[in-house]
Amino acid sequence: MTKASDRPYWDERLETQSRSDWDTLKLHLLRQHLHHAYHHSPHYRASFDAAGAHPDQLNSLDDIRRFPFIRKGVLRDRQLAVPPFGDLVAVPERDIVYISASSGSTGVPTASPFTAQDFDDWIDYEARQFWSSGLRPEDRYCHSLNFSLFVGGPCVLGAQKLGALSIHAGTVPSERLLAILRQFQVTAIWTTPSYAWYLGETAVKEGIDIRRDLNVKRIFVAGEPGGSIPETRQRIESLWGASVYDYYGLSDIFGSCAGMCEEKNGLHWAEDHILVEVLDPDSDEPVREGERGELVLTTLKKTARPMIRFRTGDIVSFTSEPCACGRTSMRMLGVHGRLDDMLIIKGVNVFPSDIEAIARKDHDLTGEYRLVVERENHLDQLTVEIERAAAFAGDDAELVTRFSRQLQSVTGVSAKVRILSPESLPRATHKAKRVEDRRQGVWS
């Protein structure tokens, strides 16, 4: 007799439908959603009218391009202008049951409100995504993400919904988290790529045999590009003896809204919740499949605060080819970087993720790196700082030559390469800071 947990899909009809059926569903949802935003959000009514766009003009998915973009700054500004949630909100406050908030790194945390239905829809998708990554009711799942207003916190409820034993660990100290993993023989965890690496290194330093003493089989990662960089993912997998799955989310929409299935060939989008565009940042024209562009997202169901054509600043590529797992949803082929993280060195666009792939591939290096950008004689100069592995007994000049050759081959950029001793660079317990820009005030 086949167990329910043996079924490959959370919702087979939805997840395996044809691309034309996906488009039909999205068009139906988008029409409803644009009308909801126009008739219930003062901001959207004003912005649509100013752009000469009306929901009745939507006859195809391409018609979304009639409607204006929205950026993070607008969310902050409207929240300040009409406190506490801003006038993008399209429901009465009595219908809002939950808010997450951004970190406020620019000074003003922005709230993301949810109705009860918005929240339930989100958690059901988290269960679907976990299921696609192989999590099952038999698993013991440890949620190692921040619960303090962070939109990734409630995603643990998706694991509970599918029946997994769930431990709400949050951001406890590494030693305590390792004790939890060991005591309860946890089979799956979720954290950032940097912290997954740091936690594994910490376990080794404490004399823990990860494969013998722990039982982690799956690691879900999000918050940084590393999970979709094969070299980074493989090094974490080798360290833990576990399978790593990359997830993507943002507080302005909901938790994780794209994630890897067990094939690990791109991140499946929640296309019944979100319309995805990938646009050339300069022309705003759609890029071809496989090309890099800025990710622009439109909610299809979230009624508390619709997001219409939200420019994420993330640079991604995508494919709509069916996955070997049988799912037909559009797949993101990783986040290559952010527009605000992108470096332009001698006319060439360089993302930290491009360099990370080189650093993590060479096992004579620890895999940690930092990019330092300075201006010398009015020209930008990139220095890549990398650590030699503790076991490396060769000459540093050999590492410099090898790394420089790979860097030139992959990015087309030449840079200074500085070899550091092991443990020289700071380890991240959340998101790693990879770029140190020393160019401020050059022209003053």
Coordinates of C-alpha atoms in Angstrom, one line a residue:
M1 CA 0.0 0.0 0.0
T2 CA 1.4 3.4 -1.0
K3 CA 1.8 5.9 1.8
A4 CA 0.5 9.5 1.4
S5 CA 4.1 10.7 2.0
D6 CA 5.3 8.7 -1.1
R7 CA 3.3 10.9 -3.5
P8 CA 5.7 13.2 -5.5
Y9 CA 3.6 16.3 -5.5
W10 CA 1.7 18.4 -3.0
D11 CA -0.8 19.4 -5.6
E12 CA -0.2 17.4 -8.8
R13 CA -2.8 19.0 -11.0
L14 CA -1.5 22.5 -10.3
E15 CA 2.2 21.7 -10.3
T16 CA 2.2 19.7 -13.6
Q17 CA -0.3 21.7 -15.7
S18 CA 0.7 23.0 -19.1
R19 CA 2.4 26.3 -19.7
S20 CA -0.8 27.6 -21.4
D21 CA -2.8 26.6 -18.4
W22 CA -0.4 28.5 -16.1
D23 CA -0.9 31.6 -18.3
T24 CA -4.7 31.2 -18.3
L25 CA -4.7 31.0 -14.5
K26 CA -2.3 33.9 -14.1
L27 CA -4.4 36.1 -16.4
H28 CA -7.6 35.3 -14.5
L29 CA -5.9 36.1 -11.1
L30 CA -4.2 39.2 -12.4
R31 CA -7.4 40.8 -13.7
Q32 CA -9.0 40.3 -10.3
H33 CA -6.0 41.5 -8.5
L34 CA -5.6 44.7 -10.5
H35 CA -9.2 45.6 -10.0
H36 CA -8.8 45.0 -6.3
A37 CA -5.7 47.3 -6.1
Y38 CA -7.3 50.0 -8.2
H39 CA -10.6 50.1 -6.3
H40 CA -9.3 49.7 -2.7
S41 CA -5.8 51.3 -2.6
P42 CA -5.6 55.1 -2.9
H43 CA -1.9 54.9 -4.1
Y44 CA -2.6 52.4 -6.9
R45 CA -5.7 54.3 -8.1
A46 CA -3.6 57.5 -8.3
S47 CA -0.5 55.8 -9.9
F48 CA -2.6 53.9 -12.5
D49 CA -4.5 57.0 -13.4
A50 CA -1.3 59.0 -13.8
A51 CA 0.1 56.3 -16.1
G52 CA -3.1 56.2 -18.1
A53 CA -3.6 52.5 -17.2
H54 CA -6.8 50.8 -16.1
P55 CA -7.4 47.2 -15.1
D56 CA -10.0 46.9 -17.9
Q57 CA -7.1 47.3 -20.4
L58 CA -5.6 44.0 -19.3
N59 CA -6.3 41.5 -22.2
S60 CA -3.1 39.5 -22.0
L61 CA -0.2 39.0 -19.6
D62 CA 1.9 41.3 -21.8
D63 CA -0.5 44.1 -20.9
I64 CA 1.0 44.3 -17.4
R65 CA 3.6 46.5 -19.1
R66 CA 1.0 49.3 -19.3
F67 CA 1.2 49.6 -15.5
P68 CA 3.8 51.6 -13.6
F69 CA 6.6 50.1 -11.6
I70 CA 7.0 50.4 -7.8
R71 CA 10.3 50.5 -5.9
K72 CA 11.3 50.0 -2.3
G73 CA 11.6 53.7 -1.7
V74 CA 8.0 54.2 -2.6
L75 CA 6.9 51.7 0.1
R76 CA 8.9 53.6 2.7
D77 CA 7.7 57.0 1.6
R78 CA 4.0 56.0 1.5
Q79 CA 4.3 54.3 4.9
L80 CA 5.7 57.6 6.3
A81 CA 3.1 59.7 4.5
V82 CA 0.1 57.5 5.7
P83 CA 1.2 55.7 8.9
P84 CA 1.4 53.0 10.0
F85 CA 1.1 50.9 6.8
G86 CA 0.9 53.3 3.9
D87 CA -1.8 53.8 1.3
L88 CA -0.8 50.8 -0.8
V89 CA -2.8 48.8 1.7
A90 CA -6.1 47.7 0.1
V91 CA -8.0 46.3 3.1
P92 CA -9.3 47.8 6.3
E93 CA -6.9 47.4 9.2
R94 CA -9.3 45.1 11.0
D95 CA -8.7 42.5 8.2
I96 CA -4.9 42.5 8.8
V97 CA -3.8 39.7 11.1
Y98 CA 0.0 39.7 10.7
I99 CA 2.8 41.9 9.6
S100 CA 6.4 41.2 8.9
A101 CA 9.0 44.0 8.5
S102 CA 12.2 44.6 6.6
S103 CA 15.4 45.0 8.5
G104 CA 15.4 48.7 8.1
S105 CA 19.0 48.9 6.9
T106 CA 18.2 52.2 5.2
G107 CA 16.7 53.6 8.4
V108 CA 12.9 52.9 8.0
P109 CA 11.7 49.3 8.4
T110 CA 8.8 48.7 6.0
A111 CA 5.9 46.6 7.2
S112 CA 4.3 43.9 5.0
P113 CA 0.7 43.2 6.1
F114 CA -1.3 40.0 5.6
T115 CA -5.0 39.1 5.9
A116 CA -5.9 35.7 7.3
Q117 CA -6.4 34.4 3.8
D118 CA -3.1 35.9 2.6
F119 CA -1.3 34.2 5.5
D120 CA -3.0 30.8 4.9
D121 CA -2.2 31.0 1.2
W122 CA 1.5 31.7 2.0
I123 CA 1.8 28.8 4.5
D124 CA 0.2 26.4 2.1
Y125 CA 2.8 27.4 -0.5
E126 CA 5.6 26.8 2.0
A127 CA 4.3 23.3 2.6
R128 CA 4.2 22.7 -1.2
Q129 CA 7.7 24.0 -1.6
F130 CA 9.1 21.9 1.3
W131 CA 7.4 18.9 -0.2
S132 CA 9.1 19.5 -3.5
S133 CA 12.4 19.6 -1.7
G134 CA 11.8 16.1 -0.2
L135 CA 10.6 17.1 3.3
R136 CA 8.1 14.6 4.6
P137 CA 6.0 14.0 7.8
E138 CA 8.7 11.6 9.0
D139 CA 11.3 14.4 9.2
R140 CA 12.4 16.4 12.2
Y141 CA 12.8 19.9 11.0
C142 CA 14.7 22.7 12.8
H143 CA 13.9 26.3 11.7
S144 CA 17.1 28.3 12.3
L145 CA 15.9 31.7 10.9
N146 CA 15.2 34.9 12.8
F147 CA 11.6 35.2 14.2
S148 CA 11.9 38.9 15.1
L149 CA 9.5 40.4 12.5
F150 CA 11.5 38.5 9.8
V151 CA 9.2 37.2 7.0
G152 CA 11.2 33.9 7.0
G153 CA 10.1 33.1 10.5
P154 CA 6.5 31.8 9.9
C155 CA 7.7 29.6 7.0
V156 CA 8.2 26.9 9.7
L157 CA 4.4 26.6 9.7
G158 CA 4.7 25.1 6.2
A159 CA 6.8 22.3 7.6
Q160 CA 4.2 21.7 10.3
K161 CA 1.4 21.8 7.8
L162 CA 2.9 18.9 5.9
G163 CA 3.3 17.0 9.1
A164 CA 7.0 17.3 10.0
L165 CA 8.1 17.5 13.6
S166 CA 9.1 21.2 13.8
I167 CA 11.5 22.9 16.2
H168 CA 11.3 26.7 16.3
A169 CA 14.9 27.3 17.1
G170 CA 15.4 30.8 15.7
T171 CA 18.8 32.4 16.0
V172 CA 20.1 30.7 19.1
P173 CA 23.9 30.6 19.6
S174 CA 25.7 28.1 17.3
E175 CA 26.8 25.8 20.2
R176 CA 23.2 25.5 21.4
L177 CA 21.9 24.9 17.9
L178 CA 24.4 22.1 17.4
A179 CA 23.2 20.6 20.7
I180 CA 19.6 20.7 19.5
L181 CA 20.6 19.1 16.2
R182 CA 22.4 16.4 18.1
Q183 CA 19.9 15.8 20.9
F184 CA 16.8 15.5 18.6
Q185 CA 18.7 14.0 15.6
V186 CA 17.2 16.7 13.4
T187 CA 17.0 15.7 9.7
A188 CA 16.4 19.1 8.1
I189 CA 17.3 22.7 8.8
W190 CA 16.9 26.1 7.2
T191 CA 19.5 28.9 7.4
T192 CA 21.6 31.1 5.2
P193 CA 24.5 29.6 3.0
S194 CA 27.1 31.6 5.0
Y195 CA 25.7 30.3 8.3
A196 CA 25.4 26.8 7.1
W197 CA 29.1 26.9 6.3
Y198 CA 29.9 28.6 9.6
L199 CA 27.9 26.1 11.6
G200 CA 29.6 23.2 10.0
E201 CA 33.0 24.6 10.7
T202 CA 32.0 25.3 14.3
A203 CA 30.8 21.7 14.6
V204 CA 34.2 20.4 13.4
K205 CA 36.1 22.7 15.8
E206 CA 34.0 21.4 18.7
G207 CA 35.0 17.8 17.8
I208 CA 31.6 16.8 16.4
D209 CA 31.7 14.2 13.7
I210 CA 28.9 15.7 11.5
R211 CA 28.1 12.4 9.7
R212 CA 28.3 10.2 12.8
D213 CA 26.9 12.5 15.6
L214 CA 24.3 14.4 13.6
N215 CA 21.6 13.3 11.3
V216 CA 21.0 16.3 9.0
K217 CA 20.0 15.1 5.5
R218 CA 18.6 18.3 4.0
I219 CA 19.7 22.0 4.4
F220 CA 17.4 24.7 3.0
V221 CA 19.2 28.0 2.4
A222 CA 18.1 31.5 1.5
G223 CA 19.1 35.2 1.8
E224 CA 22.2 35.0 -0.3
P225 CA 23.1 33.8 -3.8
G226 CA 25.3 31.0 -2.6
G227 CA 22.7 28.2 -2.7
S228 CA 22.4 28.4 -6.4
I229 CA 26.2 28.6 -7.0
P230 CA 27.1 25.0 -7.6
E231 CA 30.6 25.3 -6.1
T232 CA 29.2 26.8 -2.9
R233 CA 26.4 24.3 -2.6
Q234 CA 28.7 21.4 -3.2
R235 CA 31.2 22.5 -0.6
I236 CA 28.4 22.9 2.0
E237 CA 27.0 19.4 1.0
S238 CA 30.5 17.9 1.3
L239 CA 31.0 19.5 4.7
W240 CA 27.6 18.2 6.1
G241 CA 27.1 15.1 4.0
A242 CA 23.6 16.6 3.3
S243 CA 21.7 17.8 0.3
V244 CA 21.4 21.6 0.0
Y245 CA 18.3 23.4 -1.6
D246 CA 18.2 27.1 -2.4
Y247 CA 15.1 29.1 -1.6
Y248 CA 14.2 32.7 -2.5
G249 CA 11.9 35.1 -0.8
L250 CA 11.4 38.8 0.2
S251 CA 9.5 40.5 2.9
D252 CA 7.6 42.7 0.4
I253 CA 5.8 39.6 -0.9
F254 CA 6.0 36.6 1.4
G255 CA 8.6 34.2 2.9
S256 CA 10.0 31.9 0.3
C257 CA 8.3 32.2 -3.0
A258 CA 10.6 30.1 -5.2
G259 CA 12.7 27.0 -4.3
M260 CA 14.6 24.0 -5.6
C261 CA 12.9 20.6 -6.0
E262 CA 15.0 17.5 -5.6
E263 CA 16.4 17.9 -9.1
K264 CA 18.1 21.1 -7.9
N265 CA 18.0 22.6 -11.4
G266 CA 16.7 26.1 -10.7
L267 CA 14.1 27.4 -8.3
H268 CA 10.4 26.8 -9.1
W269 CA 8.3 29.9 -8.8
A270 CA 4.9 30.1 -7.0
E271 CA 3.3 31.1 -10.3
D272 CA -0.2 30.9 -8.9
H273 CA 0.7 33.6 -6.4
I274 CA 3.2 35.8 -8.3
L275 CA 3.6 37.1 -11.9
V276 CA 7.3 37.1 -12.8
E277 CA 9.0 39.5 -15.2
V278 CA 12.8 39.5 -15.9
L279 CA 13.7 42.8 -17.6
D280 CA 16.8 44.6 -19.0
P281 CA 17.5 47.2 -16.3
D282 CA 18.3 49.8 -18.9
S283 CA 15.6 49.3 -21.5
D284 CA 12.9 47.7 -19.3
E285 CA 12.4 45.2 -22.1
P286 CA 12.0 41.5 -21.3
V287 CA 15.2 39.5 -21.6
R288 CA 15.4 36.1 -23.4
E289 CA 15.4 32.9 -21.4
G290 CA 18.8 32.3 -19.9
E291 CA 19.8 35.9 -20.1
R292 CA 20.3 38.1 -17.0
G293 CA 17.9 40.8 -16.0
E294 CA 16.2 42.5 -13.1
L295 CA 13.5 40.5 -11.3
V296 CA 10.1 42.3 -11.3
L297 CA 7.3 40.8 -9.3
T298 CA 3.5 41.3 -9.2
T299 CA 1.3 39.6 -6.6
L300 CA -1.7 37.7 -7.8
K301 CA -3.6 37.0 -4.5
K302 CA -2.2 39.0 -1.7
T303 CA -5.0 41.4 -0.9
A304 CA -3.7 43.3 2.2
R305 CA -1.0 45.1 0.2
P306 CA -0.9 44.2 -3.5
M307 CA 2.5 44.6 -5.1
I308 CA 2.2 45.6 -8.8
R309 CA 5.4 45.4 -10.8
F310 CA 7.8 45.6 -7.8
R311 CA 11.4 46.1 -8.9
T312 CA 13.4 43.8 -6.6
G313 CA 16.9 45.0 -7.7
D314 CA 17.9 41.3 -7.9
I315 CA 19.6 40.1 -11.1
V316 CA 18.4 36.7 -12.2
S317 CA 18.0 34.4 -15.2
F318 CA 15.2 32.0 -15.9
T319 CA 13.8 29.1 -17.9
S320 CA 10.2 28.0 -18.6
E321 CA 11.3 24.5 -19.8
P322 CA 9.6 21.7 -17.9
C323 CA 11.8 20.3 -15.0
A324 CA 12.8 16.6 -14.9
C325 CA 10.7 16.4 -11.7
G326 CA 7.6 16.9 -13.7
R327 CA 6.8 20.3 -12.5
T328 CA 6.1 22.9 -15.2
S329 CA 6.4 26.2 -13.3
M330 CA 8.9 28.8 -14.4
R331 CA 12.3 28.3 -12.8
M332 CA 14.8 30.9 -11.7
L333 CA 18.3 29.9 -12.5
G334 CA 19.7 31.6 -9.4
V335 CA 20.2 35.1 -8.1
H336 CA 23.4 36.3 -9.7
G337 CA 23.6 39.5 -7.6
R338 CA 21.9 42.8 -6.9
L339 CA 22.0 46.0 -8.9
D340 CA 23.3 47.8 -5.8
D341 CA 26.0 45.1 -5.3
M342 CA 27.1 45.1 -8.9
L343 CA 30.6 46.3 -9.5
I344 CA 31.6 47.9 -12.8
I345 CA 35.3 47.4 -13.2
K346 CA 36.8 48.9 -16.4
G347 CA 33.4 48.7 -18.1
V348 CA 32.7 45.1 -17.1
N349 CA 29.8 44.2 -14.8
V350 CA 31.0 41.9 -12.0
F351 CA 28.9 40.3 -9.3
P352 CA 30.2 38.8 -6.0
S353 CA 28.5 35.6 -6.9
D354 CA 30.7 35.3 -10.1
I355 CA 33.8 35.4 -7.9
E356 CA 32.4 33.2 -5.2
A357 CA 32.1 30.4 -7.7
I358 CA 35.8 30.5 -8.3
A359 CA 36.8 30.8 -4.6
R360 CA 34.6 27.9 -3.6
K361 CA 35.8 25.6 -6.4
D362 CA 39.4 25.6 -5.4
H363 CA 40.0 23.4 -2.4
D364 CA 43.4 24.9 -1.7
L365 CA 41.3 27.9 -0.5
T366 CA 38.9 28.0 2.5
G367 CA 36.2 29.5 0.2
E368 CA 35.9 32.7 2.2
Y369 CA 36.6 35.9 0.2
R370 CA 36.2 39.7 0.2
L371 CA 36.2 42.2 -2.6
V372 CA 37.8 45.6 -2.0
V373 CA 37.2 48.4 -4.5
E374 CA 39.4 51.4 -4.5
R375 CA 40.1 54.3 -6.9
E376 CA 43.6 54.8 -8.1
N377 CA 44.5 57.5 -10.6
H378 CA 40.8 58.0 -11.3
L379 CA 40.4 54.3 -12.2
D380 CA 38.5 51.7 -10.2
Q381 CA 40.8 48.9 -8.9
L382 CA 39.4 45.6 -7.6
T383 CA 41.3 43.5 -5.0
V384 CA 40.1 40.0 -4.2
E385 CA 41.2 38.8 -0.8
I386 CA 41.1 35.0 -0.4
E387 CA 42.3 32.6 2.3
R388 CA 44.6 29.7 1.7
A389 CA 43.4 26.4 3.2
A390 CA 45.1 25.3 6.4
A391 CA 46.3 22.1 4.6
F392 CA 47.8 24.0 1.7
A393 CA 51.6 23.6 1.7
G394 CA 52.4 25.3 -1.6
D395 CA 53.5 28.8 -2.5
D396 CA 51.1 31.7 -2.3
A397 CA 52.2 33.0 -5.7
E398 CA 50.9 29.7 -7.2
L399 CA 47.5 30.5 -5.7
V400 CA 47.6 34.1 -7.0
T401 CA 48.4 33.0 -10.5
R402 CA 45.8 30.2 -10.6
F403 CA 43.0 32.5 -9.1
S404 CA 43.9 35.4 -11.4
R405 CA 43.8 33.2 -14.5
Q406 CA 40.3 31.8 -13.5
L407 CA 39.0 35.3 -12.7
Q408 CA 40.1 36.6 -16.0
S409 CA 38.6 33.6 -17.8
V410 CA 35.2 33.8 -16.0
T411 CA 34.6 37.5 -15.7
G412 CA 36.9 39.1 -18.2
V413 CA 38.3 41.3 -15.4
S414 CA 41.8 41.4 -14.0
A415 CA 42.3 42.2 -10.3
K416 CA 44.8 42.2 -7.6
V417 CA 44.7 39.0 -5.6
R418 CA 45.8 39.0 -2.0
I419 CA 46.3 35.7 -0.2
L420 CA 45.4 35.6 3.5
S421 CA 46.0 33.0 6.2
P422 CA 43.1 30.8 7.3
E423 CA 40.6 32.5 9.6
S424 CA 41.6 36.0 8.6
L425 CA 38.3 37.0 7.2
P426 CA 35.2 37.4 9.5
R427 CA 32.7 34.5 9.4
A428 CA 29.0 35.5 9.0
T429 CA 26.3 34.2 11.3
H430 CA 23.6 35.7 9.0
K431 CA 24.3 37.4 5.6
A432 CA 27.9 37.8 4.7
K433 CA 29.3 41.2 3.7
R434 CA 31.5 40.5 0.7
V435 CA 32.2 44.0 -0.7
E436 CA 34.2 46.7 0.9
D437 CA 33.9 49.9 -1.2
R438 CA 36.6 52.4 -0.3
R439 CA 35.7 54.9 -3.1
Q440 CA 33.5 57.3 -1.1
G441 CA 34.5 60.9 -1.2
V442 CA 36.9 60.5 -4.1
W443 CA 35.6 63.5 -6.0
S444 CA 35.0 65.8 -3.0

